[in-house]
PDB file of C-alpha atoms in Angstrom:
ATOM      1  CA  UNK V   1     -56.744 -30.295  31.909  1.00  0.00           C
ATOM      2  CA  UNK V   2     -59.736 -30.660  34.478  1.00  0.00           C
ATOM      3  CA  UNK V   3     -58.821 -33.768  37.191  1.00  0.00           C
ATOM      4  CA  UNK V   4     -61.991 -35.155  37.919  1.00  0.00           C
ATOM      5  CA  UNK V   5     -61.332 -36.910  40.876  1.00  0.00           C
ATOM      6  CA  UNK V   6     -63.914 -39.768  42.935  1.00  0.00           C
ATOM      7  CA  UNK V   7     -64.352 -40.796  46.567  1.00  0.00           C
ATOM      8  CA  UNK V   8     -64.589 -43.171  48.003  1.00  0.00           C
ATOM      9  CA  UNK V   9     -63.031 -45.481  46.031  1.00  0.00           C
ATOM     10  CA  UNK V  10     -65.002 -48.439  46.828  1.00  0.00           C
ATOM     11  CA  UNK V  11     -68.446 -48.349  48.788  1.00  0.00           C
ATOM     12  CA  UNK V  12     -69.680 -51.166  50.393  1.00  0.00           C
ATOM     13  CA  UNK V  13     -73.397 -51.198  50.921  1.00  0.00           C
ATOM     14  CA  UNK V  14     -76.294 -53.692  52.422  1.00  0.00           C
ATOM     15  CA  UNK V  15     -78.797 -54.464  49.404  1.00  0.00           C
ATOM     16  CA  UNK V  16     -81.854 -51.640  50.032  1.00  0.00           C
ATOM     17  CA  UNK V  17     -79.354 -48.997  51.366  1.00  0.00           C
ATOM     18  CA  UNK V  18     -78.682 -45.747  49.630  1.00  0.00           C
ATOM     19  CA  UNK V  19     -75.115 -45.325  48.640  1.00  0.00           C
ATOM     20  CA  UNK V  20     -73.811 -41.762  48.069  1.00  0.00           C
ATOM     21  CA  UNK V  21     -70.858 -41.131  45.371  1.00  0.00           C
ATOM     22  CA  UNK V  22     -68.939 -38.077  45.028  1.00  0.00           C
ATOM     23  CA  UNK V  23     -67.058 -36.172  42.136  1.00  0.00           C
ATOM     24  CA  UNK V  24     -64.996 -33.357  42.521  1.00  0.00           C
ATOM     25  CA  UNK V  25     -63.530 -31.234  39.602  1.00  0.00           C
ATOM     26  CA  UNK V  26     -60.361 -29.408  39.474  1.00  0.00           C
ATOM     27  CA  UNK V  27     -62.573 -26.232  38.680  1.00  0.00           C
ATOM     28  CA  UNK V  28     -65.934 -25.202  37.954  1.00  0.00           C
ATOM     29  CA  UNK V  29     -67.347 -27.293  35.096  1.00  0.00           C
ATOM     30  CA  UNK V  30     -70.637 -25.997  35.726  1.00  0.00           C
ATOM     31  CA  UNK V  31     -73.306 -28.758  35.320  1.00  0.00           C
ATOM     32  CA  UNK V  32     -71.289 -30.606  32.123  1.00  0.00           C
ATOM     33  CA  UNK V  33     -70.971 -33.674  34.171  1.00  0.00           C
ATOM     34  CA  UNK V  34     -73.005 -37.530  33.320  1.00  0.00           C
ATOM     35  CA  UNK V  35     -72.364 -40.282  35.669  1.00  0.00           C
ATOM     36  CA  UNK V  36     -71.739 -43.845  33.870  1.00  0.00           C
ATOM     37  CA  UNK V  37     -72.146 -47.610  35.521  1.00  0.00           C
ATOM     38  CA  UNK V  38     -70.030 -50.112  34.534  1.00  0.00           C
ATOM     39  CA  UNK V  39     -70.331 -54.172  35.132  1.00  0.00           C
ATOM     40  CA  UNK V  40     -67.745 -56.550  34.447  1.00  0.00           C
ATOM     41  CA  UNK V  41     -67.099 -57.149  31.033  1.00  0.00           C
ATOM     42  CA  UNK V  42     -69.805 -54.383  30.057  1.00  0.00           C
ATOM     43  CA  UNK V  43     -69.543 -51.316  28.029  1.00  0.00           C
ATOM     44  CA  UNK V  44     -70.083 -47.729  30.281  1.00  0.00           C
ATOM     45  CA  UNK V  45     -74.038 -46.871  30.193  1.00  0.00           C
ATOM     46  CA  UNK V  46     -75.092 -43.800  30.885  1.00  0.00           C
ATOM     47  CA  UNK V  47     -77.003 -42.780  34.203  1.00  0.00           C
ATOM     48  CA  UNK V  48     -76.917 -39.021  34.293  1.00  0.00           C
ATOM     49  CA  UNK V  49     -76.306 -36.085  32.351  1.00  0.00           C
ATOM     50  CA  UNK V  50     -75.993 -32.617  32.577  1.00  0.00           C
ATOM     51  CA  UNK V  51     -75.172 -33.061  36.408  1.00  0.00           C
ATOM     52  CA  UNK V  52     -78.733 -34.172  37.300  1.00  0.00           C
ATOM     53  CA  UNK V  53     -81.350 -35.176  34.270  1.00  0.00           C
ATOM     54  CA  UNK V  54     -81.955 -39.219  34.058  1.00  0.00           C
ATOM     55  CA  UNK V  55     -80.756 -40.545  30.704  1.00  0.00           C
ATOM     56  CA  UNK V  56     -83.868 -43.149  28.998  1.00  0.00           C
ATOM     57  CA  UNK V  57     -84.809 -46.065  30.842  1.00  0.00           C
ATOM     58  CA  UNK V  58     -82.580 -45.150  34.281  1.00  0.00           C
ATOM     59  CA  UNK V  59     -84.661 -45.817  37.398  1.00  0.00           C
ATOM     60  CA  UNK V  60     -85.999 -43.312  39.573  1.00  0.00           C
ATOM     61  CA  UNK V  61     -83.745 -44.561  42.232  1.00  0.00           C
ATOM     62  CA  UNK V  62     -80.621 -42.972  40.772  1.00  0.00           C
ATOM     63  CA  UNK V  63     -80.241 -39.122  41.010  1.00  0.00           C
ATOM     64  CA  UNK V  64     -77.508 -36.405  40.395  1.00  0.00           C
ATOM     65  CA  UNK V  65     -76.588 -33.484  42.410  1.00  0.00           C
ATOM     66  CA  UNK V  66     -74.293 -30.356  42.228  1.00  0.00           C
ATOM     67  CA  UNK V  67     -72.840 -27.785  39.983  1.00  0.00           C
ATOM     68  CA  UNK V  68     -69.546 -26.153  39.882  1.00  0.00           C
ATOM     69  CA  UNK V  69     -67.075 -28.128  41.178  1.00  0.00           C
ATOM     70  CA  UNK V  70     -68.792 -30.425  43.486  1.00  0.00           C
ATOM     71  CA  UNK V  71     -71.021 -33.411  42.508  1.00  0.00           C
ATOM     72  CA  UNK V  72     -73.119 -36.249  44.273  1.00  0.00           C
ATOM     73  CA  UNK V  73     -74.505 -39.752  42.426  1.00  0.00           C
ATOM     74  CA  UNK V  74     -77.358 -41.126  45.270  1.00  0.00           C
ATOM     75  CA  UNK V  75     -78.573 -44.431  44.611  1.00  0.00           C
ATOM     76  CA  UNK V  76     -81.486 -44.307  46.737  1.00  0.00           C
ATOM     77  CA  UNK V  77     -81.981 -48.107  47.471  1.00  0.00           C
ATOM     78  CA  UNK V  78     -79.687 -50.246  46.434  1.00  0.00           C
ATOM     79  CA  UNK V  79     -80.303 -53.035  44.260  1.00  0.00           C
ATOM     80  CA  UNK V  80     -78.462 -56.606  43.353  1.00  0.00           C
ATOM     81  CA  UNK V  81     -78.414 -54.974  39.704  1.00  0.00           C
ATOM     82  CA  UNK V  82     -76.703 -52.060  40.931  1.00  0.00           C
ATOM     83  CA  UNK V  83     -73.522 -53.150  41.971  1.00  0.00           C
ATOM     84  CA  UNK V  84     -70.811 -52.328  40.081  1.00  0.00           C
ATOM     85  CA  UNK V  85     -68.633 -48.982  39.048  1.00  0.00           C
ATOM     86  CA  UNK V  86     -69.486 -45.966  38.486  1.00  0.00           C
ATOM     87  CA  UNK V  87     -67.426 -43.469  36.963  1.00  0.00           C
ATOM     88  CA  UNK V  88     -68.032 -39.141  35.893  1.00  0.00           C
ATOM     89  CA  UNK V  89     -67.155 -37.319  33.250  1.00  0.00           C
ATOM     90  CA  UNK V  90     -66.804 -33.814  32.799  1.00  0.00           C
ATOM     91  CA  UNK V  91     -67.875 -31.750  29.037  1.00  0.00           C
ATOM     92  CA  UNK V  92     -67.095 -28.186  29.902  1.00  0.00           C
ATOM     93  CA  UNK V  93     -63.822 -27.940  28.814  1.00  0.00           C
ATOM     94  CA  UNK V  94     -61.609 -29.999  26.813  1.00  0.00           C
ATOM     95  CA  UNK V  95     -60.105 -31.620  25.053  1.00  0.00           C
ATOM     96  CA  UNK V  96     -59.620 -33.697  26.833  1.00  0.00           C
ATOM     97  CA  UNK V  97     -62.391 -34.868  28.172  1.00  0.00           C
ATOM     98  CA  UNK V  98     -61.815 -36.320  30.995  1.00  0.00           C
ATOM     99  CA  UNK V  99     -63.064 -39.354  33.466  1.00  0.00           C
ATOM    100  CA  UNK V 100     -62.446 -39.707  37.512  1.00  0.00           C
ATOM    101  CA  UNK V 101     -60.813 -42.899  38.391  1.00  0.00           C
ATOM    102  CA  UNK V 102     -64.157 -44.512  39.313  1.00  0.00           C
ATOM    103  CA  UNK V 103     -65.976 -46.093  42.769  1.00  0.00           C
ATOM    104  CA  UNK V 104     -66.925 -49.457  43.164  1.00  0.00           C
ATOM    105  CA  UNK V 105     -70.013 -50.245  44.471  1.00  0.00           C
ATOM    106  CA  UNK V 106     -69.672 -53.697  46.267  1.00  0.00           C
ATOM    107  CA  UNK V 107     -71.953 -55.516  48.451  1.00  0.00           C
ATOM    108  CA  UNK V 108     -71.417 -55.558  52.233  1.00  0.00           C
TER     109      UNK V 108
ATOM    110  CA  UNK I   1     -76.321 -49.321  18.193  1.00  0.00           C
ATOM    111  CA  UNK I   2     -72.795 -49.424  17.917  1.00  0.00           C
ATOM    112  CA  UNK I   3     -70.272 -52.505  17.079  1.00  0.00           C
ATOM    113  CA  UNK I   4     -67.039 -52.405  16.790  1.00  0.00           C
ATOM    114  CA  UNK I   5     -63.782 -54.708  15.421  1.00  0.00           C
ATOM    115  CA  UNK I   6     -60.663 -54.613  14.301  1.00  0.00           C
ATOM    116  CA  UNK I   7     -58.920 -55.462  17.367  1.00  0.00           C
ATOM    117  CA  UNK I   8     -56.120 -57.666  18.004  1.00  0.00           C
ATOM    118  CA  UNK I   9     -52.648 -58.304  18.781  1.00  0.00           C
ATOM    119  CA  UNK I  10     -49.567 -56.484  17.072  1.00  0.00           C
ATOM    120  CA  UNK I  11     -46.216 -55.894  18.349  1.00  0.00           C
ATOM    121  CA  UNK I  12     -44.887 -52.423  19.740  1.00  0.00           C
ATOM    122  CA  UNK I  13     -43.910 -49.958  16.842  1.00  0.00           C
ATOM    123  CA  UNK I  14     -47.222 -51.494  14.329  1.00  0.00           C
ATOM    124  CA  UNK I  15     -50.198 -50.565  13.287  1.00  0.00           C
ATOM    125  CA  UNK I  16     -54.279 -51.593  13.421  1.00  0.00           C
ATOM    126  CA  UNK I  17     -56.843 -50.109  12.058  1.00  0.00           C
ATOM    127  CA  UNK I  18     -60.376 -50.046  14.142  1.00  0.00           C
ATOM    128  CA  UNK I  19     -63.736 -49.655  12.809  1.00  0.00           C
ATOM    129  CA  UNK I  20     -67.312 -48.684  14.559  1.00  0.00           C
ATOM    130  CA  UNK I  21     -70.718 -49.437  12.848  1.00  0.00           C
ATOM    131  CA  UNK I  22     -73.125 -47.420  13.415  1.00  0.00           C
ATOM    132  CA  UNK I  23     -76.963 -48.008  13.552  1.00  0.00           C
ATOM    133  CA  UNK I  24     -80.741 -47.013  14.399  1.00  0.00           C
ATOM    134  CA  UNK I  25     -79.781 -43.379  14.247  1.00  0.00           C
ATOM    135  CA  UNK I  26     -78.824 -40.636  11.767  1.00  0.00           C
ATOM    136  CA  UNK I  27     -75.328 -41.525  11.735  1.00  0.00           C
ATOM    137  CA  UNK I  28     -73.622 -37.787  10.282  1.00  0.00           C
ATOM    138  CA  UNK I  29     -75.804 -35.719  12.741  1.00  0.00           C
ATOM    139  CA  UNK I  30     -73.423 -36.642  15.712  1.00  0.00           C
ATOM    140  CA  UNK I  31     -69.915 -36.321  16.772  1.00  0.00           C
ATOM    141  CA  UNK I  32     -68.314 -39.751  17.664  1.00  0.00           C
ATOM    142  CA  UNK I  33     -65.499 -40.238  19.674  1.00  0.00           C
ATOM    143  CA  UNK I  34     -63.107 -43.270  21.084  1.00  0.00           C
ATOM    144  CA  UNK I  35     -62.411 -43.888  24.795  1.00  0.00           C
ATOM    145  CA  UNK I  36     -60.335 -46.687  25.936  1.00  0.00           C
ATOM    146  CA  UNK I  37     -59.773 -48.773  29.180  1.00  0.00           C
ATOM    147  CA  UNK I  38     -56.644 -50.748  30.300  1.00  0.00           C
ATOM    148  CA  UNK I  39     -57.213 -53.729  31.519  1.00  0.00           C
ATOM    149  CA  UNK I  40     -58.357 -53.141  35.404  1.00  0.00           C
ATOM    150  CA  UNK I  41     -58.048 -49.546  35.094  1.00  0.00           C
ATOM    151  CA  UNK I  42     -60.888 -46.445  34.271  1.00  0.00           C
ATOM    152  CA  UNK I  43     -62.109 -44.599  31.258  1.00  0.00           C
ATOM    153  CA  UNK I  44     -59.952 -42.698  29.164  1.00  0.00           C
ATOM    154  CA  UNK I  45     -60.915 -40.035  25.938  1.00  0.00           C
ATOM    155  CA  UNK I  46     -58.890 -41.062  23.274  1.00  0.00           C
ATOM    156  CA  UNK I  47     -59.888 -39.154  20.290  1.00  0.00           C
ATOM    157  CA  UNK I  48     -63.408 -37.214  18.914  1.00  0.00           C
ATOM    158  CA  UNK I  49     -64.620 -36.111  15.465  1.00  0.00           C
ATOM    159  CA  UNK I  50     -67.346 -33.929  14.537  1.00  0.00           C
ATOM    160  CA  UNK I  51     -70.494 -34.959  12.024  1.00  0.00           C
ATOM    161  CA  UNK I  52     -69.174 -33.908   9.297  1.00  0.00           C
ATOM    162  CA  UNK I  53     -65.655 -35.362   9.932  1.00  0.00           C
ATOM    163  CA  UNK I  54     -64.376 -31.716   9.274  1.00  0.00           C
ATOM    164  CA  UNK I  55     -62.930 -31.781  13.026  1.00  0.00           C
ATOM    165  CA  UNK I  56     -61.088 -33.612  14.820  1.00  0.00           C
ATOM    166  CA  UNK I  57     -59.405 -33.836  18.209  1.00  0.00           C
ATOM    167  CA  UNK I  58     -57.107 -35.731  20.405  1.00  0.00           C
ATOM    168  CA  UNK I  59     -55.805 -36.754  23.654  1.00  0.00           C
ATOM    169  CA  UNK I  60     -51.941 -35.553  24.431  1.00  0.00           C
ATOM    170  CA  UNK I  61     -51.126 -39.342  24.796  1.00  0.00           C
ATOM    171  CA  UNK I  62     -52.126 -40.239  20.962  1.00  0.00           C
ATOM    172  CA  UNK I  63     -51.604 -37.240  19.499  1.00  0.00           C
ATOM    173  CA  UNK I  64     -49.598 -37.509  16.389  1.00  0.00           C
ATOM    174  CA  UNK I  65     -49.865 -41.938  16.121  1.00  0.00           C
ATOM    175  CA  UNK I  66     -53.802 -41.665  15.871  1.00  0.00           C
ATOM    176  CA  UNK I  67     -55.974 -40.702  13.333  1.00  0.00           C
ATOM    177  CA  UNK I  68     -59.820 -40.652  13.924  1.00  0.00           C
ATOM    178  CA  UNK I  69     -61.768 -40.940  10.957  1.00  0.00           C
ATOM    179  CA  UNK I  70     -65.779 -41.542   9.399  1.00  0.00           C
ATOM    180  CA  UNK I  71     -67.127 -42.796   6.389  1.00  0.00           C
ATOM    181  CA  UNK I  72     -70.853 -41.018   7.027  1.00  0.00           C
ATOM    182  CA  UNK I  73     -72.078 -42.874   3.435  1.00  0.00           C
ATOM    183  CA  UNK I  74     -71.195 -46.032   5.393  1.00  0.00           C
ATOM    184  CA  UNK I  75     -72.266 -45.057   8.924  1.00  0.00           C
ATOM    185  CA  UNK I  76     -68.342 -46.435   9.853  1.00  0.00           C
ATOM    186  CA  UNK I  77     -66.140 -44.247  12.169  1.00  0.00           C
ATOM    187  CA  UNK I  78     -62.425 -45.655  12.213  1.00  0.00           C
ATOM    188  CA  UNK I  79     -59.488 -45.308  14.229  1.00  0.00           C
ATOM    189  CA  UNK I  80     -56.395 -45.549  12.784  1.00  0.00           C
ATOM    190  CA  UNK I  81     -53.245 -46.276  14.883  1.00  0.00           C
ATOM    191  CA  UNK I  82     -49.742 -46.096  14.056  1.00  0.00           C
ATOM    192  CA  UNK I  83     -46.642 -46.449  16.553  1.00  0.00           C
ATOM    193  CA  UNK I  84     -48.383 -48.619  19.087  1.00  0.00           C
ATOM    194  CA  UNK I  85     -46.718 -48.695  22.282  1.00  0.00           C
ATOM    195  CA  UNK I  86     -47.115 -51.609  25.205  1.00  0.00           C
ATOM    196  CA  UNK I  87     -49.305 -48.716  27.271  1.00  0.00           C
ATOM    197  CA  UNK I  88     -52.060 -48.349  24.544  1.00  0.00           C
ATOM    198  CA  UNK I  89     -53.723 -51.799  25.406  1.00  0.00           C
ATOM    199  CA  UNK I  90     -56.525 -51.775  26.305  1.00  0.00           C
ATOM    200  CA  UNK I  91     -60.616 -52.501  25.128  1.00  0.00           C
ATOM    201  CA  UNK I  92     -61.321 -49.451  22.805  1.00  0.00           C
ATOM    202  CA  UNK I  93     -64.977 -48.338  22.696  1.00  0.00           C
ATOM    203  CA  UNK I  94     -66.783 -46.043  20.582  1.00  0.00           C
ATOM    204  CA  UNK I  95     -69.264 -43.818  21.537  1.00  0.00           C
ATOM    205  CA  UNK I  96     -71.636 -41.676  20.524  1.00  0.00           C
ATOM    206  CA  UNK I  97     -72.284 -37.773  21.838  1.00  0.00           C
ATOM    207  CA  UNK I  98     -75.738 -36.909  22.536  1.00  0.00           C
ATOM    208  CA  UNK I  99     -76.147 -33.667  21.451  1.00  0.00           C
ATOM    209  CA  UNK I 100     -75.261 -33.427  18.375  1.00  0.00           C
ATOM    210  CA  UNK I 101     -72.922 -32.881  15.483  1.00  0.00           C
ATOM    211  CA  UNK I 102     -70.373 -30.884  17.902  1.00  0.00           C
ATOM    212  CA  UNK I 103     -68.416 -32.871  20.070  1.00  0.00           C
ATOM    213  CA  UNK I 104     -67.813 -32.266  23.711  1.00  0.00           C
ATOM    214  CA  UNK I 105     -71.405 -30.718  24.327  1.00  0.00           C
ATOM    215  CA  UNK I 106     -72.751 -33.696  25.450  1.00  0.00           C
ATOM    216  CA  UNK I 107     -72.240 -37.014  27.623  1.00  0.00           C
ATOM    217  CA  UNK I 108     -71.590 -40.188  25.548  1.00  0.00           C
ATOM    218  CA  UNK I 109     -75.537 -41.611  25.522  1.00  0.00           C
ATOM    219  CA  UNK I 110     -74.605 -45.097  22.769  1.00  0.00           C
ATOM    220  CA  UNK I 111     -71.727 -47.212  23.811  1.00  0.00           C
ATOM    221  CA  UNK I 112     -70.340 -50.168  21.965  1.00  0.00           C
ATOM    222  CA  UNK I 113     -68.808 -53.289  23.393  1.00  0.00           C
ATOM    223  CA  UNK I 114     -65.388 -52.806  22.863  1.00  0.00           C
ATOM    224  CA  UNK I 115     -62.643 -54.197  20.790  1.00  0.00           C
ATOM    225  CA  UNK I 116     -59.220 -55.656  22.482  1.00  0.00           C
ATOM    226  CA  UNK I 117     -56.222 -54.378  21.211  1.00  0.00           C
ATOM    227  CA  UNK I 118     -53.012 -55.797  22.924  1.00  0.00           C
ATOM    228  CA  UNK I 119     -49.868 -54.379  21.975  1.00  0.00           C
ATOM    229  CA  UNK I 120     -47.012 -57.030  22.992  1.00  0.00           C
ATOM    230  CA  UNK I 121     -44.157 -58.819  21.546  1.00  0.00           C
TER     231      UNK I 121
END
């Protein structure tokens, strides 16, 4: 099974800051990852796919780095919108497919 | 869209059927799966099925108690599960892959809102 594992935990950032997320995998998952945010009481939607393509209707602001094993999620100016948590996912190998343990995106 | 029900309370050791209606797409052109989400905790892959319903595959944690299932005539993917335990609640969410008929090609691009199932006595 591939551990897909997120730092930090929780980020607290200043509205209009950028806020860098990271996801490690266990081993090389090549560029099978998406990035999800979650609000409170919200279903996952989908930010990024395939490591670093925008899914429809996702702001310019967000953007996806790395392949392999290591992987960023930059929001580039953070908005009140925006906080919340964001989780990845890896598709390269499973089942299962599997989630990190998410970072929560708070304000400071 | 997606919308979900069938949620609910039962006691450890019973049984609930869920159900996922599917909408504004070509429903038997993609793979569906379930992911579920304790209550304050993350994401976890519960259980996906291919378009055709010909395939289907499980987390290690279900395996055996769940069945994943689809009507395509009705749109309807269902999860059927048996032996509930106090560690399967949780809000259990549907979602769509989106690639394609195969699962696991593709991140999960339609959510639904959930259902609650609590498993308690």
């Amino acid at each position: 099974e591939i551990v897909m594992t997120q730092s930090p935990a929780t980020l607290s950032v200043s509205p209009g800051e950028r806020a860098t997320l990271s996801c490690r995998a266990s081993q090389s998952i090549s560029s099978d990852l998406a990035w999800y945010q979650q609000k409170p009481g919200q279903a996952p939607r989908l930010l990024i796919f395939d490591a670093s393509t925008r899914a429809t209707g996702i702001p310019a602001r967000f953007s996806g780095t790395g392949s392999g094993t290591e992987f960023t999620l930059t929001i580039s100016s953070l908005q009140s919108e925006d906080f919340a948590v964001y989780y990845c996912q890896q598709y390269n190998n499973w089942p299962p497919l599997t989630f990190g343990g998410g970072t929560k995106v708070e304000i400071k | 869209q997606l919308v979900e029900s069938g949620g609910g309370l039962v006691q450890p050791g019973g049984s609930l059927r869920l159900s996922c209606g599917g909408s504004g797409f070509t429903f038997n052109n993609y793979a569906m799966s379930w992911v579920r989400q304790a209550p304050g905790k993350g994401l976890e892959w519960v259980s996906a099925i291919t378009g055709s319903g010909g395939g289907t595959y499980y987390a290690d944690s279900v395996k055996g108690r769940f069945t994943i299932s689809r009507d395509n005539s009705k749109s309807t993917l269902y999860l059927q599960m048996n032996s509930l335990r106090d560690e399967d609640t949780a809000v259990y969410y549907c979602a769509k892959d989106g690639f394609g008929a195969t699962p696991g090609l593709d991140a999960f691009d339609i959510w639904g809102h959930g259902t609650m199932v609590t498993v308690s006595s």
